[in-house]
């Protein structure tokens, strides 16, 4: 199968795009600075903008769209559930939450699931569970629990979470912050070991740092974190909101390294790109510390989200899905590797997930992404001259090749 993109495209000043951009600029808070693309429709790996231009989506909603836009099995599950019941609150049971939690727990080899909505909520919930576990199971004195986190990490936008962020944009102006966190350099096992105290209840980390630019830790680091946690009697909490559910070509980025965390935090792709759905996944010895009234969410575990989540679990249970993701990863790594020295300074990949450091002399990441969008490929810059590509796992090898070739063309043009 060959794939093509429309050739030269007009500047994004055409009527509908400009109209929507101005309205968004005037009426929606400026907490984002979107590329000049206004999407109105999407299917699989492709989106269409309000002026009829098509783009290959190589961001995939920061991995919330791992299965592409409107995957037929996920849309069908959502439709079926919308016609039955969508929200019950947890004041009552519903016939979707049990099967979803059982299926997700079984997929990950853990006993219990706490369903929430957004990734940040999963992280907040994980922090609360780790602290309570520390007091009740480990016997840490009241209000003394500490959690070690990694510099450069990203875990969401709540006040507690930005409080332990090392990104000045994320935390500046939002204090005062929640105490109880110790930050160590990512990938530095000696620093982690040195930061552990008798009050350390957990180590919270992304196994691959996504927002930081797909930063992969040195080989053996995750296994070392596991050993340090075991020695300290602390929980290893893996934030796999972005790295999990197929993004690295494996079910989980920790499992790619043969490591099993005590607590998994999931989000993004868990909702199939249709609904917000996140989860804390752990054994009963950990999640069992939550008792009625101690934690909750109005929308958490709603039947619509659970129906979609169950369909996502079904997709991930198909070995062909992960095998194709690994094929995409090999293609991405090979093609991006060939660009090093041709406008690209360095590339880091973990399956079909890449951080690409562009030669800063060619322009910042945003300039490159804007030029890429004009040529029909959507990707996103992060931190200066770094580009992130995370194509949907349903993209074909040909589509991915086209995206990287387009990037090569853009860099040659800027060079
Ligand atoms: C996106 C992300 C979050 C936050 O998820 P939201 O749904 O935006 O709240 C947390 N952790 C990681 C690793 C993420 O990539």
Tab-separated table of C-alpha atoms and ligand atoms in Angstrom:
chain	number	residue	atom	x	y	z
A	1	UNK	CA	0.000	0.000	0.000
A	2	UNK	CA	1.340	3.436	-0.838
A	3	UNK	CA	0.376	6.517	1.072
A	4	UNK	CA	0.587	10.089	-0.037
A	5	UNK	CA	0.076	13.497	1.461
A	6	UNK	CA	-1.383	16.454	-0.389
A	7	UNK	CA	1.577	18.349	-1.853
A	8	UNK	CA	2.011	21.996	-1.062
A	9	UNK	CA	-0.532	23.326	1.340
A	10	UNK	CA	-1.775	26.853	1.803
A	11	UNK	CA	-0.691	28.962	4.737
A	12	UNK	CA	-3.071	28.369	7.658
A	13	UNK	CA	-4.837	31.646	7.069
A	14	UNK	CA	-7.703	30.173	5.109
A	15	UNK	CA	-11.114	31.055	6.348
A	16	UNK	CA	-12.276	28.338	8.718
A	17	UNK	CA	-8.894	27.771	10.376
A	18	UNK	CA	-8.366	31.486	10.964
A	19	UNK	CA	-11.888	31.940	12.345
A	20	UNK	CA	-11.461	29.133	14.897
A	21	UNK	CA	-7.959	30.207	15.849
A	22	UNK	CA	-9.158	33.706	16.625
A	23	UNK	CA	-12.104	32.463	18.685
A	24	UNK	CA	-9.871	30.073	20.661
A	25	UNK	CA	-7.343	32.869	21.178
A	26	UNK	CA	-9.996	35.218	22.516
A	27	UNK	CA	-12.153	32.855	24.527
A	28	UNK	CA	-10.162	29.835	25.696
A	29	UNK	CA	-7.537	30.215	28.397
A	30	UNK	CA	-4.029	30.478	27.009
A	31	UNK	CA	-2.607	27.486	28.833
A	32	UNK	CA	-1.729	25.905	25.457
A	33	UNK	CA	-0.171	27.307	22.298
A	34	UNK	CA	-1.523	24.957	19.619
A	35	UNK	CA	0.025	24.490	16.191
A	36	UNK	CA	-1.994	26.187	13.426
A	37	UNK	CA	-4.219	23.178	12.762
A	38	UNK	CA	-7.930	23.020	13.646
A	39	UNK	CA	-9.164	19.438	13.489
A	40	UNK	CA	-12.765	18.588	12.734
A	41	UNK	CA	-12.682	14.857	11.881
A	42	UNK	CA	-10.404	11.897	12.299
A	43	UNK	CA	-10.080	8.213	11.550
A	44	UNK	CA	-7.265	5.822	12.379
A	45	UNK	CA	-3.940	7.613	11.977
A	46	UNK	CA	-5.393	10.531	9.991
A	47	UNK	CA	-7.117	13.778	10.893
A	48	UNK	CA	-8.863	16.354	8.687
A	49	UNK	CA	-8.908	20.062	9.455
A	50	UNK	CA	-11.736	22.560	9.048
A	51	UNK	CA	-10.343	23.591	5.658
A	52	UNK	CA	-10.324	20.033	4.380
A	53	UNK	CA	-6.577	19.349	4.673
A	54	UNK	CA	-5.521	15.896	5.861
A	55	UNK	CA	-2.685	15.167	8.279
A	56	UNK	CA	-0.965	12.029	9.483
A	57	UNK	CA	-1.246	12.185	13.283
A	58	UNK	CA	2.157	11.321	14.736
A	59	UNK	CA	1.373	12.638	18.203
A	60	UNK	CA	-1.725	10.525	18.822
A	61	UNK	CA	-3.001	12.666	21.678
A	62	UNK	CA	0.250	12.222	23.640
A	63	UNK	CA	-0.478	8.465	23.456
A	64	UNK	CA	-4.129	8.751	24.478
A	65	UNK	CA	-4.851	7.601	20.911
A	66	UNK	CA	-2.594	4.549	20.855
A	67	UNK	CA	-5.303	2.675	18.951
A	68	UNK	CA	-5.885	5.547	16.565
A	69	UNK	CA	-8.878	7.783	16.195
A	70	UNK	CA	-12.275	6.094	16.512
A	71	UNK	CA	-11.039	2.519	16.541
A	72	UNK	CA	-14.092	0.510	15.364
A	73	UNK	CA	-14.058	-1.914	18.316
A	74	UNK	CA	-13.791	0.928	20.824
A	75	UNK	CA	-16.445	3.077	19.144
A	76	UNK	CA	-18.775	0.059	19.023
A	77	UNK	CA	-18.255	-0.605	22.739
A	78	UNK	CA	-18.994	3.056	23.517
A	79	UNK	CA	-22.138	3.063	21.353
A	80	UNK	CA	-23.447	-0.108	22.967
A	81	UNK	CA	-22.909	1.328	26.427
A	82	UNK	CA	-24.382	4.766	25.639
A	83	UNK	CA	-27.602	2.973	24.726
A	84	UNK	CA	-27.727	1.206	28.123
A	85	UNK	CA	-26.397	3.302	31.023
A	86	UNK	CA	-23.533	5.822	31.197
A	87	UNK	CA	-23.235	6.973	34.811
A	88	UNK	CA	-24.363	5.543	38.126
A	89	UNK	CA	-21.932	7.128	40.615
A	90	UNK	CA	-20.269	4.733	42.996
A	91	UNK	CA	-23.202	5.071	45.380
A	92	UNK	CA	-24.498	2.047	43.460
A	93	UNK	CA	-22.849	-0.758	41.631
A	94	UNK	CA	-22.854	-1.074	37.882
A	95	UNK	CA	-22.348	-4.119	35.702
A	96	UNK	CA	-19.276	-2.709	33.929
A	97	UNK	CA	-16.852	-1.820	36.692
A	98	UNK	CA	-16.342	-5.347	38.013
A	99	UNK	CA	-15.544	-6.957	34.654
A	100	UNK	CA	-13.282	-4.011	33.723
A	101	UNK	CA	-11.263	-4.157	36.956
A	102	UNK	CA	-10.979	-7.936	36.720
A	103	UNK	CA	-9.806	-7.824	33.105
A	104	UNK	CA	-7.277	-5.020	33.650
A	105	UNK	CA	-5.932	-6.617	36.817
A	106	UNK	CA	-5.546	-9.938	35.032
A	107	UNK	CA	-3.789	-8.286	32.077
A	108	UNK	CA	-1.223	-6.739	34.423
A	109	UNK	CA	-1.022	-9.635	36.879
A	110	UNK	CA	-2.327	-7.606	39.839
A	111	UNK	CA	-5.264	-8.230	42.152
A	112	UNK	CA	-7.045	-4.877	42.345
A	113	UNK	CA	-7.866	-1.801	40.306
A	114	UNK	CA	-8.905	1.674	41.440
A	115	UNK	CA	-10.589	3.384	38.476
A	116	UNK	CA	-10.257	7.168	38.217
A	117	UNK	CA	-10.531	9.580	35.287
A	118	UNK	CA	-7.390	11.530	34.411
A	119	UNK	CA	-3.721	10.641	34.646
A	120	UNK	CA	-3.107	13.272	37.309
A	121	UNK	CA	-5.875	11.710	39.401
A	122	UNK	CA	-4.246	8.302	39.090
A	123	UNK	CA	-0.957	9.824	40.298
A	124	UNK	CA	-2.665	11.657	43.178
A	125	UNK	CA	-4.455	8.448	44.110
A	126	UNK	CA	-1.191	6.508	43.950
A	127	UNK	CA	0.442	9.037	46.279
A	128	UNK	CA	-2.432	8.772	48.763
A	129	UNK	CA	-2.367	4.970	48.657
A	130	UNK	CA	1.424	4.869	49.118
A	131	UNK	CA	1.267	7.194	52.114
A	132	UNK	CA	-1.581	5.291	53.767
A	133	UNK	CA	0.193	2.002	53.114
A	134	UNK	CA	3.299	3.507	54.690
A	135	UNK	CA	1.443	4.384	57.886
A	136	UNK	CA	-0.725	1.276	58.161
A	137	UNK	CA	1.526	-1.458	56.825
A	138	UNK	CA	5.063	-0.122	57.244
A	139	UNK	CA	4.375	1.676	60.537
A	140	UNK	CA	5.828	5.052	59.518
A	141	UNK	CA	4.969	7.740	62.101
A	142	UNK	CA	2.048	10.035	61.304
A	143	UNK	CA	2.724	12.712	58.663
A	144	UNK	CA	6.333	11.565	58.179
A	145	UNK	CA	5.975	9.598	54.931
A	146	UNK	CA	8.322	10.572	52.086
A	147	UNK	CA	8.233	9.705	48.395
A	148	UNK	CA	11.270	9.848	46.103
A	149	UNK	CA	10.644	11.219	42.589
A	150	UNK	CA	12.869	11.837	39.580
A	151	UNK	CA	14.122	15.148	38.184
A	152	UNK	CA	12.705	15.896	34.748
A	153	UNK	CA	9.639	13.760	35.431
A	154	UNK	CA	6.105	14.643	34.441
A	155	UNK	CA	3.116	13.376	36.397
A	156	UNK	CA	0.319	15.877	35.730
A	157	UNK	CA	-0.827	19.329	36.749
A	158	UNK	CA	-2.382	19.279	40.227
A	159	UNK	CA	-0.817	21.429	42.944
A	160	UNK	CA	0.735	18.464	44.752
A	161	UNK	CA	2.186	17.075	41.525
A	162	UNK	CA	3.605	20.344	40.169
A	163	UNK	CA	5.054	20.917	43.632
A	164	UNK	CA	7.628	18.168	43.051
A	165	UNK	CA	8.178	19.007	39.366
A	166	UNK	CA	11.602	20.360	38.377
A	167	UNK	CA	10.116	22.289	35.427
A	168	UNK	CA	9.962	25.999	36.367
A	169	UNK	CA	7.023	26.577	33.966
A	170	UNK	CA	5.014	23.798	35.592
A	171	UNK	CA	5.499	24.975	39.191
A	172	UNK	CA	6.198	28.713	38.998
A	173	UNK	CA	3.510	30.822	40.649
A	174	UNK	CA	1.530	27.882	42.010
A	175	UNK	CA	2.971	27.438	45.500
A	176	UNK	CA	2.833	26.759	48.395
A	177	UNK	CA	3.326	23.080	47.725
A	178	UNK	CA	2.700	19.752	49.451
A	179	UNK	CA	5.752	18.578	51.430
A	180	UNK	CA	7.082	15.019	51.565
A	181	UNK	CA	8.899	14.568	48.243
A	182	UNK	CA	12.608	14.081	47.521
A	183	UNK	CA	13.916	14.609	43.990
A	184	UNK	CA	16.875	12.655	42.576
A	185	UNK	CA	18.393	12.642	39.056
A	186	UNK	CA	16.657	10.215	36.663
A	187	UNK	CA	18.783	7.185	35.909
A	188	UNK	CA	21.095	7.625	38.917
A	189	UNK	CA	20.678	4.543	41.132
A	190	UNK	CA	23.333	5.684	43.626
A	191	UNK	CA	21.524	8.996	44.179
A	192	UNK	CA	18.256	7.123	44.627
A	193	UNK	CA	19.781	4.747	47.188
A	194	UNK	CA	21.235	7.722	49.062
A	195	UNK	CA	17.855	9.519	49.151
A	196	UNK	CA	16.067	6.616	50.855
A	197	UNK	CA	15.266	7.212	54.532
A	198	UNK	CA	13.401	5.053	57.060
A	199	UNK	CA	10.336	7.193	56.237
A	200	UNK	CA	10.496	6.550	52.478
A	201	UNK	CA	7.271	4.780	51.524
A	202	UNK	CA	7.575	4.853	47.733
A	203	UNK	CA	9.666	5.642	44.686
A	204	UNK	CA	7.522	7.229	41.969
A	205	UNK	CA	8.919	7.314	38.446
A	206	UNK	CA	8.173	7.134	34.749
A	207	UNK	CA	10.065	4.113	33.381
A	208	UNK	CA	10.665	6.233	30.269
A	209	UNK	CA	10.267	9.985	30.747
A	210	UNK	CA	7.784	11.113	28.101
A	211	UNK	CA	7.369	14.865	28.422
A	212	UNK	CA	11.100	15.208	29.098
A	213	UNK	CA	11.635	14.076	25.480
A	214	UNK	CA	11.397	10.268	25.601
A	215	UNK	CA	14.334	9.904	27.963
A	216	UNK	CA	15.223	6.222	28.349
A	217	UNK	CA	17.124	5.358	31.554
A	218	UNK	CA	20.454	3.508	31.398
A	219	UNK	CA	20.146	-0.288	30.986
A	220	UNK	CA	19.535	-1.983	34.314
A	221	UNK	CA	18.309	1.174	36.061
A	222	UNK	CA	14.733	-0.032	36.509
A	223	UNK	CA	15.928	-3.360	37.903
A	224	UNK	CA	18.146	-1.391	40.293
A	225	UNK	CA	15.149	0.727	41.383
A	226	UNK	CA	13.291	-2.532	42.050
A	227	UNK	CA	16.161	-3.817	44.231
A	228	UNK	CA	16.460	-0.518	46.122
A	229	UNK	CA	12.710	-0.502	46.826
A	230	UNK	CA	12.831	-4.107	48.026
A	231	UNK	CA	15.736	-3.371	50.340
A	232	UNK	CA	14.013	-0.267	51.739
A	233	UNK	CA	10.592	-1.882	51.993
A	234	UNK	CA	9.263	0.924	49.774
A	235	UNK	CA	6.712	0.633	46.990
A	236	UNK	CA	7.922	0.954	43.411
A	237	UNK	CA	5.239	3.079	41.750
A	238	UNK	CA	5.506	3.175	37.948
A	239	UNK	CA	3.726	6.063	36.248
A	240	UNK	CA	2.917	4.338	32.951
A	241	UNK	CA	0.233	6.860	32.006
A	242	UNK	CA	2.146	7.604	28.796
A	243	UNK	CA	4.674	4.760	28.522
A	244	UNK	CA	2.199	1.953	29.143
A	245	UNK	CA	-0.443	0.144	27.099
A	246	UNK	CA	1.655	-0.571	24.043
A	247	UNK	CA	3.517	2.705	23.572
A	248	UNK	CA	6.935	1.049	23.823
A	249	UNK	CA	5.849	-2.031	21.873
A	250	UNK	CA	5.227	-3.790	25.179
A	251	UNK	CA	2.271	-3.847	27.527
A	252	UNK	CA	4.302	-1.821	30.031
A	253	UNK	CA	7.675	-0.082	29.758
A	254	UNK	CA	8.746	-1.708	33.033
A	255	UNK	CA	7.951	-5.173	31.667
A	256	UNK	CA	10.098	-4.364	28.624
A	257	UNK	CA	12.968	-4.394	31.135
A	258	UNK	CA	11.644	-7.470	32.904
A	259	UNK	CA	10.726	-5.423	35.982
A	260	UNK	CA	7.437	-5.589	37.879
A	261	UNK	CA	6.414	-2.525	39.892
A	262	UNK	CA	4.207	-2.737	42.976
A	263	UNK	CA	1.830	-0.071	41.745
A	264	UNK	CA	0.994	0.876	38.151
A	265	UNK	CA	-0.554	4.205	37.237
A	266	UNK	CA	-2.364	4.125	33.906
A	267	UNK	CA	-4.321	6.694	31.920
A	268	UNK	CA	-4.266	8.219	28.462
A	269	UNK	CA	-4.730	5.194	26.117
A	270	UNK	CA	-6.826	3.358	28.731
A	271	UNK	CA	-9.821	5.462	27.646
A	272	UNK	CA	-9.285	4.570	23.985
A	273	UNK	CA	-9.207	8.254	23.012
A	274	UNK	CA	-12.943	8.346	23.705
A	275	UNK	CA	-13.335	8.995	27.423
A	276	UNK	CA	-11.009	9.999	30.247
A	277	UNK	CA	-10.140	6.821	32.138
A	278	UNK	CA	-7.228	6.192	34.474
A	279	UNK	CA	-6.411	3.559	37.051
A	280	UNK	CA	-4.208	2.578	39.937
A	281	UNK	CA	-3.378	-1.122	39.655
A	282	UNK	CA	-1.806	-3.062	42.533
A	283	UNK	CA	-2.221	-6.075	44.790
A	284	UNK	CA	-4.758	-6.148	47.606
A	285	UNK	CA	-2.020	-5.727	50.226
A	286	UNK	CA	-1.526	-2.209	48.843
A	287	UNK	CA	-4.866	-1.015	47.413
A	288	UNK	CA	-6.694	-2.685	50.284
A	289	UNK	CA	-5.671	0.204	52.568
A	290	UNK	CA	-8.478	2.290	51.031
A	291	UNK	CA	-11.743	1.798	52.853
A	292	UNK	CA	-15.192	3.300	52.212
A	293	UNK	CA	-15.269	7.082	52.449
A	294	UNK	CA	-11.495	7.528	52.269
A	295	UNK	CA	-11.157	8.204	48.553
A	296	UNK	CA	-13.497	8.647	45.610
A	297	UNK	CA	-14.563	10.262	42.373
A	298	UNK	CA	-18.019	11.016	40.977
A	299	UNK	CA	-17.078	9.837	37.514
A	300	UNK	CA	-14.499	7.196	38.477
A	301	UNK	CA	-15.562	3.733	37.353
A	302	UNK	CA	-18.544	4.977	35.356
A	303	UNK	CA	-20.045	2.308	33.088
A	304	UNK	CA	-19.274	4.139	29.841
A	305	UNK	CA	-15.579	4.505	30.668
A	306	UNK	CA	-15.380	0.935	31.962
A	307	UNK	CA	-17.014	-0.431	28.792
A	308	UNK	CA	-14.439	1.383	26.644
A	309	UNK	CA	-11.635	0.377	29.022
A	310	UNK	CA	-12.646	-3.277	28.772
A	311	UNK	CA	-12.505	-3.025	24.970
A	312	UNK	CA	-9.016	-1.478	25.277
A	313	UNK	CA	-7.925	-4.392	27.485
A	314	UNK	CA	-9.274	-6.796	24.843
A	315	UNK	CA	-7.213	-5.070	22.138
A	316	UNK	CA	-4.064	-5.251	24.267
A	317	UNK	CA	-4.644	-8.934	24.848
A	318	UNK	CA	-4.083	-9.520	21.118
A	319	UNK	CA	-0.364	-10.261	20.662
A	320	UNK	CA	-0.541	-8.971	17.075
A	321	UNK	CA	-1.197	-5.429	18.354
A	322	UNK	CA	2.064	-5.334	20.333
A	323	UNK	CA	3.971	-7.181	17.596
A	324	UNK	CA	2.941	-4.513	15.077
A	325	UNK	CA	3.933	-1.783	17.546
A	326	UNK	CA	7.405	-3.345	17.765
A	327	UNK	CA	7.619	-3.429	13.944
A	328	UNK	CA	6.766	0.266	13.906
A	329	UNK	CA	9.407	0.853	16.558
A	330	UNK	CA	12.124	-0.843	14.499
A	331	UNK	CA	11.152	1.192	11.425
A	332	UNK	CA	11.105	4.438	13.411
A	333	UNK	CA	14.480	3.762	15.022
A	334	UNK	CA	16.125	2.859	11.710
A	335	UNK	CA	14.720	5.782	9.731
A	336	UNK	CA	15.353	8.381	12.421
A	337	UNK	CA	18.862	7.022	12.931
A	338	UNK	CA	19.583	7.826	9.287
A	339	UNK	CA	18.689	11.490	9.959
A	340	UNK	CA	21.347	11.886	12.648
A	341	UNK	CA	23.902	14.288	11.201
A	342	UNK	CA	21.290	15.574	8.738
A	343	UNK	CA	19.555	18.138	10.896
A	344	UNK	CA	19.123	15.743	13.805
A	345	UNK	CA	21.615	15.750	16.689
A	346	UNK	CA	20.323	12.772	18.663
A	347	UNK	CA	17.423	10.331	18.705
A	348	UNK	CA	16.021	8.300	21.588
A	349	UNK	CA	13.412	5.651	20.917
A	350	UNK	CA	11.433	3.152	22.942
A	351	UNK	CA	9.344	1.208	20.455
A	352	UNK	CA	7.235	3.494	18.272
A	353	UNK	CA	7.975	6.460	20.536
A	354	UNK	CA	10.767	8.885	19.759
A	355	UNK	CA	12.427	11.978	21.158
A	356	UNK	CA	14.305	13.755	18.382
A	357	UNK	CA	16.824	16.492	19.201
A	358	UNK	CA	16.870	18.779	16.182
A	359	UNK	CA	19.977	20.820	15.393
A	360	UNK	CA	19.068	24.107	17.122
A	361	UNK	CA	20.595	26.060	14.229
A	362	UNK	CA	17.662	24.919	12.075
A	363	UNK	CA	15.091	26.449	14.414
A	364	UNK	CA	13.322	25.429	17.599
A	365	UNK	CA	11.054	22.415	17.865
A	366	UNK	CA	7.978	24.510	17.271
A	367	UNK	CA	9.294	25.866	13.964
A	368	UNK	CA	10.012	22.316	12.810
A	369	UNK	CA	6.567	21.093	13.926
A	370	UNK	CA	4.870	23.992	12.147
A	371	UNK	CA	6.778	23.191	8.942
A	372	UNK	CA	5.887	19.510	9.375
A	373	UNK	CA	2.198	20.378	9.805
A	374	UNK	CA	2.281	22.409	6.588
A	375	UNK	CA	3.460	19.217	4.917
A	376	UNK	CA	0.741	17.134	6.523
A	377	UNK	CA	2.419	15.491	9.509
A	378	UNK	CA	1.461	16.287	13.093
A	379	UNK	CA	4.089	16.013	15.817
A	380	UNK	CA	4.805	18.075	18.919
A	381	UNK	CA	7.829	19.864	20.268
A	382	UNK	CA	8.831	19.589	23.895
A	383	UNK	CA	11.565	21.592	25.624
A	384	UNK	CA	13.350	23.705	23.016
A	385	UNK	CA	14.634	21.810	20.014
A	386	UNK	CA	13.249	18.385	20.907
A	387	UNK	CA	10.455	16.810	18.886
A	388	UNK	CA	8.293	13.988	20.045
A	389	UNK	CA	6.763	11.377	17.776
A	390	UNK	CA	4.285	8.839	19.088
A	391	UNK	CA	2.290	7.589	16.109
A	392	UNK	CA	-0.824	5.543	16.764
A	393	UNK	CA	-0.021	1.844	16.982
A	394	UNK	CA	-2.473	1.237	14.131
A	395	UNK	CA	-0.399	3.284	11.665
A	396	UNK	CA	1.148	1.217	8.883
A	397	UNK	CA	4.897	0.899	8.419
A	398	UNK	CA	4.441	2.840	5.147
A	399	UNK	CA	2.682	5.697	6.899
A	400	UNK	CA	5.399	5.885	9.508
A	401	UNK	CA	8.070	5.876	6.803
A	402	UNK	CA	6.250	8.712	5.088
A	403	UNK	CA	6.216	10.719	8.312
A	404	UNK	CA	9.952	10.323	8.905
A	405	UNK	CA	10.752	11.054	5.257
A	406	UNK	CA	8.657	14.216	5.527
A	407	UNK	CA	10.645	15.210	8.613
A	408	UNK	CA	13.849	14.604	6.654
A	409	UNK	CA	12.531	16.846	3.880
A	410	UNK	CA	11.594	19.621	6.314
A	411	UNK	CA	15.025	19.511	7.976
A	412	UNK	CA	16.763	19.602	4.591
A	413	UNK	CA	14.667	22.625	3.643
A	414	UNK	CA	15.433	24.441	6.903
A	415	UNK	CA	19.122	23.530	6.725
B	1	LIG	C1	-0.034	12.833	30.695
B	1	LIG	C2	0.614	12.288	31.892
B	1	LIG	C3	0.044	12.413	33.172
B	1	LIG	C4	-1.191	13.249	33.417
B	1	LIG	O1	-2.301	12.812	32.731
B	1	LIG	P1	-3.582	13.765	32.573
B	1	LIG	O2	-4.649	12.867	32.019
B	1	LIG	O3	-3.190	14.851	31.624
B	1	LIG	O4	-3.909	14.299	33.921
B	1	LIG	C5	0.655	11.786	34.226
B	1	LIG	N1	1.792	11.083	34.051
B	1	LIG	C6	2.376	10.948	32.851
B	1	LIG	C7	3.622	10.136	32.728
B	1	LIG	C8	1.829	11.556	31.728
B	1	LIG	O5	2.431	11.456	30.552
